[in-house]
Amino acid sequence: MSEINRAVKGTNDVLPDESSNWQFVERQMLSTAALYGFKEIRVPVFEHTEVFLRSVGDTTDVVQKEMYTFDDKGGRSITLRPELTAGVIRSVIENGLVNGALPLKVCYVGGCYRYEKPQAGRLREFHQFGVECVGAAEPNADAEVIALARQVLNSIGIDKISLEINSIGCPECRKEYHKALKEYFSANKDKLCGTCLDRLERNPMRILDCKSPVCSEIAGNAPVVLDYLCDECKKHFEQVKSYLTAMNIEYTVNPHIVRGLDYYTRTVFEFVSGDIGAQSTVCGGGRYDGLVAQMGGPSVPSLGFAMGIERLMLVLKNQGKELPSADKPDLYIAALGEKAQLKTAELCAALRADGFKVETDICGRGLKAQMKYANKIGAKYSLVLGDTEIGENSASLKNMADGEAFTVKLDILSDELFKIINEQALNSLEDLISNNL
Ligand code: ATP
Ligand code: MG
């Protein structure tokens, strides 16, 4: 196939039959976030490269291997966002939102770009839903953000997914930890990959997140950060756990979680699914108390998370979960002849203005083909309009599911349709109730 007929490697289309699932999931995300006071923020798909170098960290996989970076025609270095936190914090600082009421709570849905090896659950263009809570230092903020992620997952029907938490401390307690890591990894220096040899000097904690099998095996026995936490960080972590318990949120402590981005401090967490193979982390997040200051803003403790929507969809599929299907058309009007077509156009306009989903023939088909199409698209009702019906101001409305017919007046078609739809809904509700009694 030539390139013109082929999507770029690692990108996916969301086809019309799948888009209602995406709309449902995104609606659940934004409306659940709203329950906790998070408002949507929209930021550009690309930023100055510096935005990501400063925040994500120049020893991370994302910056070292995965960014789509190019010079624009004005010679600026531009990068397609590999994640949204950096751009959101850039915007929050630039627009002075940090000077307003704190905490500032924002959420987003958007595409991300990483040059990775495409495989199940790993794409070059993927989508994230995430939240950022800026200006909240207390441990109950950590618990709220985790609770929100949990509720989002529940709201789309994912209940079988585990929460793993850890604390990676603050820059103070990490000094000792870095020393211990350096010592440990130096003893295994000859086995580490090239990238990790560089990390050993600059940021040994990053080795813990290396995907190479040899490095990760060595990392498995490395000292764990929980043993190096200072009293304040220890206390914070204990309190986060108490709040999670109070909110009835199950978790396990996994001392090996460090997260793939440099900006995290103290609490880090992941929601991990056993149903989607190797790329099992659906949601990752944590605290990033130093990030806002690091990006040139005031020092405000903050936290957030991001969920990969494609991985979420994979969990839903592999767990056999059905999402509510898209609404079918309320009515299909089949028109016979030019006069009927004009009348149908008038009726369609009026019905749609009243909020009904209505379709009619726009391909010049005969009656049989029109009805076949009405069936295909799953129209709930149909109506055939010819000269006779127009002359009598009356037509027969057919329920496509059971064939029941209703005589309706054309000049009040909207009212008639409204009445019939509601009566039928009421009847089926009564049936449901009496069957359950
Ligand atoms: P991984 O360890 O799987 O590479 P990560 O640590 O790079 O993940 P984050 O940067 O924390 O991931 O991004 C948050 C979430 O975004 C991930 O948990 C995942 O669900 C999703 N995600 C990250 N990279 C990809 C990708 N290339 N394709 C699809 N989803 C992704
Ligand atoms: Mg990654």
XYZ file of C-alpha atoms and ligand atoms in Angstrom:
469
model
C 0.000 0.000 0.000
C 1.331 3.443 -0.817
C 1.857 5.994 1.945
C -1.206 7.972 0.928
C -3.436 5.041 1.946
C -1.668 4.179 5.154
C -1.696 5.844 8.590
C 1.708 6.636 10.105
C 3.123 3.733 12.135
C 1.960 3.807 15.746
C -1.132 5.942 15.088
C -4.758 4.821 15.235
C -8.024 6.024 13.767
C -11.136 6.085 15.925
C -13.790 4.901 13.462
C -17.455 6.026 13.561
C -18.564 2.781 15.234
C -16.023 3.240 18.030
C -16.364 6.952 18.632
C -19.392 6.694 20.921
C -17.226 4.622 23.302
C -14.612 7.368 23.297
C -17.259 10.032 23.835
C -18.732 8.060 26.733
C -15.349 7.511 28.382
C -14.307 11.159 27.966
C -17.658 12.371 29.326
C -17.278 10.152 32.397
C -13.752 11.487 32.921
C -14.669 15.159 32.732
C -17.888 14.833 34.718
C -16.236 12.770 37.474
C -13.424 15.330 37.667
C -16.067 18.047 38.019
C -17.411 16.289 41.136
C -14.056 17.057 42.770
C -13.940 20.637 41.461
C -11.617 20.123 38.484
C -12.240 22.308 35.420
C -11.024 21.513 31.931
C -7.944 23.286 30.542
C -6.908 23.089 26.865
C -3.306 23.695 25.916
C -1.447 23.479 22.575
C -0.314 20.204 21.072
C 3.204 21.636 20.709
C 5.408 23.715 22.980
C 8.929 25.105 22.957
C 11.197 22.089 23.447
C 12.625 23.728 26.571
C 9.253 23.276 28.346
C 9.742 19.500 28.329
C 13.503 19.517 28.906
C 12.974 21.561 32.077
C 10.097 19.531 33.458
C 10.117 15.932 32.273
C 13.886 15.793 32.829
C 16.785 15.270 30.442
C 17.769 11.862 31.817
C 14.336 10.300 31.246
C 13.450 7.903 28.413
C 10.861 10.394 27.210
C 13.415 13.161 26.630
C 16.370 10.986 25.651
C 14.591 8.760 23.142
C 10.958 9.527 22.532
C 10.307 13.181 21.684
C 9.070 14.421 18.312
C 11.272 17.511 18.065
C 11.775 19.709 15.012
C 12.767 23.246 14.050
C 9.865 25.303 12.730
C 10.272 27.659 9.776
C 11.302 30.446 12.165
C 14.139 28.292 13.507
C 12.520 27.614 16.921
C 12.909 24.173 18.454
C 9.408 22.795 18.854
C 8.261 19.507 20.410
C 4.940 17.685 20.085
C 3.828 17.167 23.680
C 4.805 13.729 25.053
C 2.490 14.434 28.033
C 0.383 17.356 29.187
C 1.587 18.269 32.674
C 4.484 20.381 31.377
C 2.294 22.435 29.022
C -0.417 22.836 31.647
C 2.061 24.129 34.237
C 3.602 26.446 31.613
C 0.126 27.842 30.951
C -0.756 28.111 34.644
C 2.382 30.182 35.273
C 2.115 32.255 32.081
C -1.529 33.153 32.741
C -0.956 33.986 36.393
C -3.360 31.284 37.580
C -0.985 30.490 40.445
C -1.738 33.960 41.825
C -5.470 33.246 42.014
C -7.388 31.055 44.433
C -5.401 27.956 45.369
C -5.639 25.067 45.043
C -6.139 25.378 41.332
C -7.726 22.202 39.995
C -7.593 21.510 36.264
C -8.144 18.479 34.060
C -7.557 17.684 30.403
C -8.063 15.168 27.600
C -5.709 15.226 24.653
C -3.274 13.563 22.262
C 0.359 12.846 23.184
C 3.278 11.975 20.934
C 6.188 9.671 21.698
C 8.558 7.967 19.285
C 8.322 4.485 20.792
C 8.281 0.956 19.415
C 4.586 0.418 18.606
C 2.983 -2.641 20.241
C -0.199 -3.470 22.138
C -0.846 -0.543 24.477
C 2.120 1.443 23.169
C 1.535 3.923 20.363
C 3.230 6.951 18.851
C 0.076 9.009 19.068
C -2.002 8.176 22.137
C -4.436 10.024 24.360
C -4.406 10.929 28.001
C -6.921 12.107 30.505
C -5.285 13.783 33.464
C -5.647 16.209 36.324
C -3.351 18.696 38.037
C -3.977 20.078 41.501
C -1.743 23.101 42.068
C -1.075 24.534 45.529
C -2.015 21.702 47.897
C 0.623 20.212 50.174
C -1.500 18.173 52.556
C -1.734 14.388 52.375
C -5.512 14.474 51.959
C -4.874 16.169 48.584
C -2.929 13.064 47.497
C -5.807 10.870 48.648
C -8.398 13.001 46.821
C -6.489 12.835 43.556
C -6.106 9.065 43.889
C -9.806 8.746 44.788
C -10.706 10.711 41.672
C -8.667 8.364 39.453
C -10.330 5.393 41.150
C -13.823 6.859 40.626
C -13.137 7.598 36.959
C -12.140 3.965 36.429
C -15.222 2.751 38.309
C -17.514 5.087 36.389
C -16.601 3.443 33.099
C -16.990 -0.037 34.512
C -13.420 -0.974 35.418
C -13.437 -2.444 38.896
C -10.754 -5.093 38.514
C -7.607 -2.961 38.609
C -5.093 -2.569 41.408
C -3.671 0.555 42.963
C 0.020 0.564 43.869
C 1.556 3.415 45.812
C 5.008 4.462 46.950
C 6.843 7.496 48.253
C 10.027 8.624 46.543
C 10.743 11.311 49.132
C 11.913 14.877 48.756
C 15.253 16.181 47.382
C 16.592 16.165 50.963
C 16.040 12.482 51.751
C 16.910 11.524 48.225
C 20.507 12.704 48.676
C 21.287 9.724 50.931
C 19.293 7.428 48.678
C 21.172 8.545 45.573
C 24.431 7.758 47.361
C 23.205 4.251 48.198
C 22.005 3.677 44.636
C 25.264 4.893 43.160
C 27.180 2.494 45.347
C 24.899 -0.420 44.447
C 24.845 0.197 40.699
C 28.581 0.968 40.520
C 29.191 -2.577 41.731
C 27.184 -3.789 38.700
C 28.589 -1.221 36.294
C 29.804 -3.686 33.662
C 26.267 -5.056 33.112
C 24.330 -1.767 32.774
C 23.213 -0.471 29.349
C 24.907 2.621 27.880
C 22.050 4.950 28.797
C 22.116 3.762 32.403
C 25.894 4.247 32.662
C 25.241 7.919 31.921
C 22.335 7.921 34.411
C 24.622 6.465 37.089
C 26.515 9.731 37.096
C 23.642 12.153 36.562
C 20.495 10.588 38.070
C 20.853 7.022 39.381
C 17.141 6.759 40.276
C 16.312 6.708 36.576
C 18.041 3.317 36.259
C 15.155 1.876 38.310
C 12.818 2.751 35.428
C 14.990 1.292 32.628
C 13.075 -1.077 30.346
C 16.124 -3.210 29.410
C 15.726 -6.693 30.960
C 19.275 -6.783 32.347
C 19.053 -3.336 33.976
C 15.630 -4.051 35.427
C 16.829 -7.346 36.886
C 19.697 -5.556 38.615
C 17.299 -2.809 39.706
C 15.078 -5.450 41.343
C 17.595 -5.877 44.181
C 18.578 -2.213 44.537
C 18.042 -0.357 47.831
C 14.457 0.912 48.111
C 13.684 4.565 48.679
C 11.169 3.886 51.470
C 14.124 2.979 53.735
C 15.631 6.435 53.183
C 12.662 8.748 53.762
C 13.130 11.698 56.112
C 10.716 12.044 59.056
C 8.502 14.561 57.242
C 8.184 12.430 54.102
C 7.561 9.326 56.196
C 4.796 11.095 58.087
C 3.239 12.379 54.858
C 3.190 8.881 53.380
C 1.629 7.382 56.524
C -1.088 10.041 56.433
C -1.811 9.439 52.736
C -2.342 5.768 53.566
C -4.664 6.643 56.479
C -6.774 8.862 54.210
C -6.988 6.143 51.553
C -8.163 3.691 54.190
C -10.710 6.228 55.464
C -11.996 6.583 51.885
C -12.224 2.804 51.564
C -9.670 2.682 48.745
C -7.636 -0.511 48.567
C -3.928 -0.213 47.762
C -0.657 -2.045 48.014
C 2.688 -0.412 48.694
C 5.117 -1.153 45.879
C 8.548 0.232 46.823
C 9.783 -0.229 43.244
C 7.547 2.413 41.631
C 9.593 5.476 40.659
C 7.626 6.756 37.598
C 9.160 7.659 34.261
C 9.270 11.429 34.664
C 11.754 13.357 36.764
C 9.435 15.833 38.424
C 7.853 13.550 41.016
C 8.382 13.923 44.779
C 6.890 12.023 47.735
C 3.721 10.133 46.720
C 3.741 8.234 43.424
C 1.073 5.785 42.325
C -0.051 3.572 39.479
C -3.232 1.740 38.559
C -2.158 -1.561 37.051
C -4.285 -4.051 35.122
C -3.560 -7.765 34.810
C -5.663 -7.936 31.644
C -3.615 -6.088 29.011
C -0.209 -7.769 28.852
C 3.143 -6.098 29.346
C 1.955 -2.484 29.022
C -0.063 -2.845 32.197
C 0.014 0.640 33.733
C -3.217 2.403 32.872
C -2.732 5.428 35.099
C 0.355 6.996 36.650
C 0.658 9.978 38.883
C 1.980 11.575 41.995
C 3.203 14.674 43.713
C 5.534 17.178 42.037
C 6.193 19.760 44.716
C 9.206 21.302 42.964
C 7.899 21.495 39.395
C 6.159 24.880 39.357
C 9.234 26.622 40.802
C 11.514 24.628 38.508
C 9.562 26.023 35.543
C 9.946 29.624 36.725
C 6.805 30.015 38.860
C 6.435 30.425 42.605
C 7.058 27.504 44.925
C 3.670 25.758 45.131
C 3.347 22.090 46.032
C 1.262 20.242 43.421
C 0.204 16.836 42.206
C -1.670 15.033 39.460
C -2.035 11.935 37.322
C -2.444 10.874 33.700
C -4.372 7.926 32.278
C -3.755 6.385 28.887
C -7.129 6.201 27.154
C -6.083 3.536 24.591
C -4.889 1.267 27.431
C -8.175 1.876 29.218
C -10.080 0.848 26.088
C -7.958 -2.296 25.941
C -8.843 -3.153 29.557
C -12.543 -2.673 28.789
C -12.263 -4.884 25.705
C -10.250 -7.622 27.408
C -12.549 -7.632 30.437
C -15.510 -7.994 28.039
C -17.165 -4.778 29.246
C -19.881 -3.300 27.062
C -20.293 0.465 27.028
C -23.665 2.110 26.417
C -24.160 2.058 22.638
C -24.730 5.186 20.566
C -28.308 6.397 20.201
C -30.021 5.174 17.028
C -32.110 7.528 14.854
C -35.614 8.138 16.236
C -37.158 8.243 12.796
C -36.453 7.479 9.157
C -38.732 9.177 6.614
C -38.919 7.440 3.244
C -40.070 9.846 0.542
C -41.726 8.894 -2.783
C -41.542 11.540 -5.480
C -40.364 15.112 -5.640
C -43.291 16.665 -3.761
C -42.825 14.205 -0.904
C -39.088 14.890 -0.843
C -39.712 18.609 -0.368
C -42.272 17.940 2.361
C -39.815 15.520 4.001
C -37.114 18.179 3.988
C -39.539 20.518 5.780
C -40.535 17.844 8.324
C -36.923 16.810 8.982
C -35.933 20.424 9.660
C -38.804 20.882 12.139
C -38.180 17.547 13.912
C -34.446 18.143 14.221
C -35.082 21.633 15.600
C -37.138 19.877 18.284
C -34.214 17.572 19.082
C -35.220 14.358 17.275
C -32.645 12.317 15.401
C -34.127 12.037 11.930
C -32.778 10.730 8.652
C -34.125 10.537 5.131
C -32.955 9.504 1.684
C -30.281 11.739 0.145
C -29.179 9.276 -2.546
C -32.251 9.154 -4.803
C -33.102 5.550 -3.866
C -36.405 3.710 -4.411
C -38.698 2.738 -1.516
C -37.300 -0.761 -1.019
C -33.707 0.481 -0.854
C -34.722 3.314 1.480
C -36.333 0.882 3.934
C -33.308 -1.399 3.742
C -31.140 1.553 4.743
C -33.535 2.492 7.580
C -33.110 -1.046 8.901
C -29.336 -0.936 8.555
C -28.973 2.248 10.580
C -31.337 0.883 13.245
C -34.035 3.595 12.993
C -36.570 3.173 15.818
C -39.541 4.362 13.728
C -40.185 4.840 10.036
C -42.736 6.690 8.005
C -43.465 6.523 4.280
C -44.493 9.783 2.646
C -46.137 10.042 -0.794
C -48.713 12.314 -2.461
C -51.651 10.580 -0.697
C -50.196 11.124 2.775
C -49.470 14.762 2.009
C -53.017 15.291 0.667
C -54.579 13.704 3.779
C -52.114 15.340 6.245
C -51.790 11.872 7.742
C -49.344 8.966 7.585
C -48.597 5.646 9.213
C -45.675 5.623 11.657
C -44.178 2.187 12.111
C -42.243 0.873 15.085
C -39.359 -0.890 13.363
C -38.825 -3.341 16.209
C -42.325 -4.864 16.443
C -44.118 -3.527 13.356
C -46.819 -1.758 15.392
C -48.327 1.097 13.370
C -49.697 4.470 14.523
C -51.629 6.967 12.426
C -50.073 10.418 12.859
C -50.930 13.918 11.626
C -48.139 15.500 9.590
C -48.709 19.112 10.699
C -48.109 18.099 14.327
C -45.622 15.279 13.641
C -43.210 16.439 16.329
C -45.905 16.272 19.058
C -47.155 12.926 17.749
C -43.670 11.404 17.761
C -42.982 12.764 21.235
C -46.205 11.214 22.554
C -45.616 7.807 20.976
C -41.975 7.550 22.083
C -42.884 8.465 25.666
C -45.910 6.177 25.841
C -43.871 3.256 24.573
C -41.069 4.006 27.023
C -43.618 4.148 29.852
C -45.163 0.849 28.759
C -41.837 -0.939 28.695
C -40.992 0.514 32.110
C -44.299 -0.799 33.486
C -43.595 -4.210 31.926
C -40.164 -4.224 33.500
C -41.566 -3.356 36.928
C -44.392 -5.907 36.798
C -41.980 -8.616 35.608
C -39.715 -7.899 38.515
C -42.475 -7.929 41.137
P 5.339 3.141 30.367
O 6.104 2.714 31.565
O 4.278 2.173 29.973
O 6.214 3.558 29.245
P 5.161 5.867 31.205
O 5.752 5.832 32.550
O 6.013 6.309 30.069
O 4.525 4.438 30.834
P 3.477 8.138 31.748
O 4.414 9.068 31.107
O 3.360 8.158 33.207
O 3.781 6.658 31.250
O 2.035 8.297 31.084
C 0.834 8.001 31.774
C 0.027 6.944 31.042
O -0.065 7.232 29.656
C 0.612 5.556 31.084
O 0.309 4.923 32.288
C -0.070 4.905 29.910
O -1.377 4.486 30.238
C -0.141 6.024 28.919
N 0.962 5.922 27.937
C 2.244 6.330 28.078
N 2.950 6.103 26.950
C 2.083 5.533 26.076
C 2.193 5.075 24.727
N 3.326 5.178 24.043
N 1.085 4.549 24.132
C -0.082 4.462 24.796
N -0.251 4.876 26.061
C 0.811 5.409 26.701
Mg 7.090 5.285 28.636
